[in-house]
Amino acid sequence: MLAEPEMLLRLFSAAALGSLIGFEQERLLWAAGIRTHMLVCVGACLIMLVSQYGFSNILTHQNIVLDPSRIAAQVVSGIGFLGAGSILARGDIVKGLTTAASIWTVAAIGLAVGGGLYLAAGASKDQSDHPGWH
């Protein structure tokens, strides 16, 4: 089982990284801002923590085999639906693709932080600040 201080560090790190990306989105007056990005990142982090450690007590039973990656993998599908809801098409104009991509990326960052991959999560956050994204 993961120590409680490490668990809190992961959740707070996810909140911080999600907020930083959301701040940039909010500054540009895009649909999803700080709260949305922070909630998605923390939620994905929490799902990863539950996926990795939430079922440790049942693993002591005989003939029980669990694949923790299955729960985390569903985040990718679920966030896809959330992102699809942010995309608007009116004639030849499509809006919301970058918002959808940022929500999807923030979820991936949350999963990375939840898995303890701080370097990957931080590097991904730095890439999202690249001017080509906006």
mmCIF file of C-alpha atoms in Angstrom:
data_model
loop_
_atom_site.group_PDB
_atom_site.id
_atom_site.type_symbol
_atom_site.label_atom_id
_atom_site.label_comp_id
_atom_site.label_asym_id
_atom_site.label_seq_id
_atom_site.Cartn_x
_atom_site.Cartn_y
_atom_site.Cartn_z
ATOM 1 C CA MET A 1 0.000 0.000 0.000
ATOM 2 C CA LEU A 2 1.154 3.526 -0.777
ATOM 3 C CA ALA A 3 2.003 5.751 2.206
ATOM 4 C CA GLU A 4 -0.559 8.487 2.862
ATOM 5 C CA PRO A 5 1.909 11.396 2.469
ATOM 6 C CA GLU A 6 2.903 10.072 -0.984
ATOM 7 C CA MET A 7 -0.773 9.705 -1.910
ATOM 8 C CA LEU A 8 -1.436 13.314 -0.901
ATOM 9 C CA LEU A 9 1.656 14.482 -2.769
ATOM 10 C CA ARG A 10 0.370 12.836 -5.936
ATOM 11 C CA LEU A 11 -3.101 14.350 -5.591
ATOM 12 C CA PHE A 12 -1.759 17.846 -4.861
ATOM 13 C CA SER A 13 0.762 17.558 -7.695
ATOM 14 C CA ALA A 14 -2.029 16.627 -10.089
ATOM 15 C CA ALA A 15 -4.076 19.597 -8.856
ATOM 16 C CA ALA A 16 -1.132 21.943 -9.386
ATOM 17 C CA LEU A 17 -0.276 20.700 -12.876
ATOM 18 C CA GLY A 18 -3.919 20.671 -13.986
ATOM 19 C CA SER A 19 -4.411 24.186 -12.610
ATOM 20 C CA LEU A 20 -1.367 25.523 -14.443
ATOM 21 C CA ILE A 21 -2.663 24.250 -17.763
ATOM 22 C CA GLY A 22 -6.179 25.417 -16.945
ATOM 23 C CA PHE A 23 -4.881 28.881 -16.048
ATOM 24 C CA GLU A 24 -3.438 29.286 -19.527
ATOM 25 C CA GLN A 25 -6.711 28.129 -21.078
ATOM 26 C CA GLU A 26 -8.725 30.471 -18.880
ATOM 27 C CA ARG A 27 -6.399 33.375 -19.661
ATOM 28 C CA LEU A 28 -7.201 32.847 -23.337
ATOM 29 C CA LEU A 29 -10.937 32.784 -22.449
ATOM 30 C CA TRP A 30 -11.407 29.225 -23.688
ATOM 31 C CA ALA A 31 -14.336 27.085 -22.586
ATOM 32 C CA ALA A 32 -12.545 24.899 -20.041
ATOM 33 C CA GLY A 33 -10.471 26.756 -17.461
ATOM 34 C CA ILE A 34 -8.701 26.207 -14.173
ATOM 35 C CA ARG A 35 -11.431 24.277 -12.360
ATOM 36 C CA THR A 36 -12.162 21.927 -15.249
ATOM 37 C CA HIS A 37 -8.524 21.089 -15.889
ATOM 38 C CA MET A 38 -7.745 20.699 -12.203
ATOM 39 C CA LEU A 39 -10.746 18.419 -11.626
ATOM 40 C CA VAL A 40 -9.925 16.247 -14.629
ATOM 41 C CA CYS A 41 -6.278 15.933 -13.577
ATOM 42 C CA VAL A 42 -7.082 15.147 -9.928
ATOM 43 C CA GLY A 43 -9.844 12.751 -10.959
ATOM 44 C CA ALA A 44 -7.531 10.850 -13.288
ATOM 45 C CA CYS A 45 -4.861 10.753 -10.578
ATOM 46 C CA LEU A 46 -7.348 9.385 -8.057
ATOM 47 C CA ILE A 47 -8.553 6.760 -10.517
ATOM 48 C CA MET A 48 -4.952 5.665 -11.038
ATOM 49 C CA LEU A 49 -4.394 5.448 -7.274
ATOM 50 C CA VAL A 50 -7.560 3.388 -6.830
ATOM 51 C CA SER A 51 -6.557 1.231 -9.781
ATOM 52 C CA GLN A 52 -3.124 0.532 -8.306
ATOM 53 C CA TYR A 53 -3.884 0.307 -4.587
ATOM 54 C CA GLY A 54 -7.643 0.222 -4.021
ATOM 55 C CA PHE A 55 -7.999 -3.523 -4.387
ATOM 56 C CA SER A 56 -4.914 -4.682 -2.517
ATOM 57 C CA ASN A 57 -6.986 -6.320 0.227
ATOM 58 C CA ILE A 58 -8.768 -8.651 -2.208
ATOM 59 C CA LEU A 59 -5.523 -9.847 -3.770
ATOM 60 C CA THR A 60 -4.848 -11.979 -0.701
ATOM 61 C CA HIS A 61 -7.687 -14.322 -1.711
ATOM 62 C CA GLN A 62 -6.784 -17.420 -3.658
ATOM 63 C CA ASN A 63 -7.417 -17.455 -7.433
ATOM 64 C CA ILE A 64 -7.946 -13.685 -7.619
ATOM 65 C CA VAL A 65 -6.148 -11.968 -10.464
ATOM 66 C CA LEU A 66 -6.630 -8.269 -11.162
ATOM 67 C CA ASP A 67 -5.287 -6.069 -13.923
ATOM 68 C CA PRO A 68 -4.933 -2.553 -12.487
ATOM 69 C CA SER A 69 -4.367 -1.066 -15.935
ATOM 70 C CA ARG A 70 -7.947 -1.827 -16.970
ATOM 71 C CA ILE A 71 -9.480 0.829 -14.730
ATOM 72 C CA ALA A 72 -6.958 3.488 -15.736
ATOM 73 C CA ALA A 73 -7.458 2.619 -19.416
ATOM 74 C CA GLN A 74 -11.115 3.564 -19.123
ATOM 75 C CA VAL A 75 -10.079 7.134 -18.321
ATOM 76 C CA VAL A 76 -8.906 7.496 -21.915
ATOM 77 C CA SER A 77 -12.332 6.480 -23.241
ATOM 78 C CA GLY A 78 -14.276 8.507 -20.712
ATOM 79 C CA ILE A 79 -12.281 11.667 -21.292
ATOM 80 C CA GLY A 80 -12.814 11.186 -25.006
ATOM 81 C CA PHE A 81 -16.542 11.614 -24.425
ATOM 82 C CA LEU A 82 -15.963 14.680 -22.254
ATOM 83 C CA GLY A 83 -13.718 16.191 -24.903
ATOM 84 C CA ALA A 84 -16.216 15.408 -27.653
ATOM 85 C CA GLY A 85 -18.749 17.467 -25.744
ATOM 86 C CA SER A 86 -16.480 20.496 -25.969
ATOM 87 C CA ILE A 87 -16.219 20.360 -29.768
ATOM 88 C CA LEU A 88 -18.700 22.457 -31.730
ATOM 89 C CA ALA A 89 -19.145 22.326 -35.480
ATOM 90 C CA ARG A 90 -21.039 25.060 -37.289
ATOM 91 C CA GLY A 91 -20.791 24.732 -41.019
ATOM 92 C CA ASP A 92 -17.142 24.833 -42.004
ATOM 93 C CA ILE A 93 -16.020 26.161 -38.602
ATOM 94 C CA VAL A 94 -14.956 23.730 -35.897
ATOM 95 C CA LYS A 95 -14.268 25.049 -32.388
ATOM 96 C CA GLY A 96 -13.129 23.306 -29.261
ATOM 97 C CA LEU A 97 -10.533 20.909 -30.659
ATOM 98 C CA THR A 98 -7.722 22.415 -28.596
ATOM 99 C CA THR A 99 -9.923 22.402 -25.502
ATOM 100 C CA ALA A 100 -10.714 18.734 -26.085
ATOM 101 C CA ALA A 101 -7.023 17.970 -26.589
ATOM 102 C CA SER A 102 -6.026 19.846 -23.430
ATOM 103 C CA ILE A 103 -8.637 17.984 -21.369
ATOM 104 C CA TRP A 104 -7.391 14.667 -22.752
ATOM 105 C CA THR A 105 -3.758 15.628 -22.063
ATOM 106 C CA VAL A 106 -4.564 16.774 -18.527
ATOM 107 C CA ALA A 107 -6.197 13.398 -17.867
ATOM 108 C CA ALA A 108 -3.048 11.667 -19.093
ATOM 109 C CA ILE A 109 -0.935 13.902 -16.844
ATOM 110 C CA GLY A 110 -3.170 12.963 -13.912
ATOM 111 C CA LEU A 111 -2.708 9.270 -14.674
ATOM 112 C CA ALA A 112 1.058 9.771 -14.869
ATOM 113 C CA VAL A 113 1.169 11.589 -11.520
ATOM 114 C CA GLY A 114 -1.064 8.929 -9.969
ATOM 115 C CA GLY A 115 1.394 6.316 -11.186
ATOM 116 C CA GLY A 116 4.314 8.238 -9.671
ATOM 117 C CA LEU A 117 5.724 9.351 -13.025
ATOM 118 C CA TYR A 118 6.414 12.929 -11.959
ATOM 119 C CA LEU A 119 9.064 13.610 -14.597
ATOM 120 C CA ALA A 120 6.822 12.499 -17.454
ATOM 121 C CA ALA A 121 3.900 14.493 -16.066
ATOM 122 C CA GLY A 122 5.986 17.630 -15.598
ATOM 123 C CA ALA A 123 7.548 17.341 -19.040
ATOM 124 C CA SER A 124 4.098 16.911 -20.589
ATOM 125 C CA LYS A 125 2.846 20.005 -18.800
ATOM 126 C CA ASP A 126 5.803 21.965 -20.182
ATOM 127 C CA GLN A 127 4.948 20.803 -23.710
ATOM 128 C CA SER A 128 1.366 22.009 -23.293
ATOM 129 C CA ASP A 129 2.674 25.557 -22.775
ATOM 130 C CA HIS A 130 4.291 25.477 -26.201
ATOM 131 C CA PRO A 131 2.999 28.376 -28.361
ATOM 132 C CA GLY A 132 2.097 25.952 -31.151
ATOM 133 C CA TRP A 133 -0.704 24.579 -28.989
ATOM 134 C CA HIS A 134 -2.615 27.838 -28.968
#
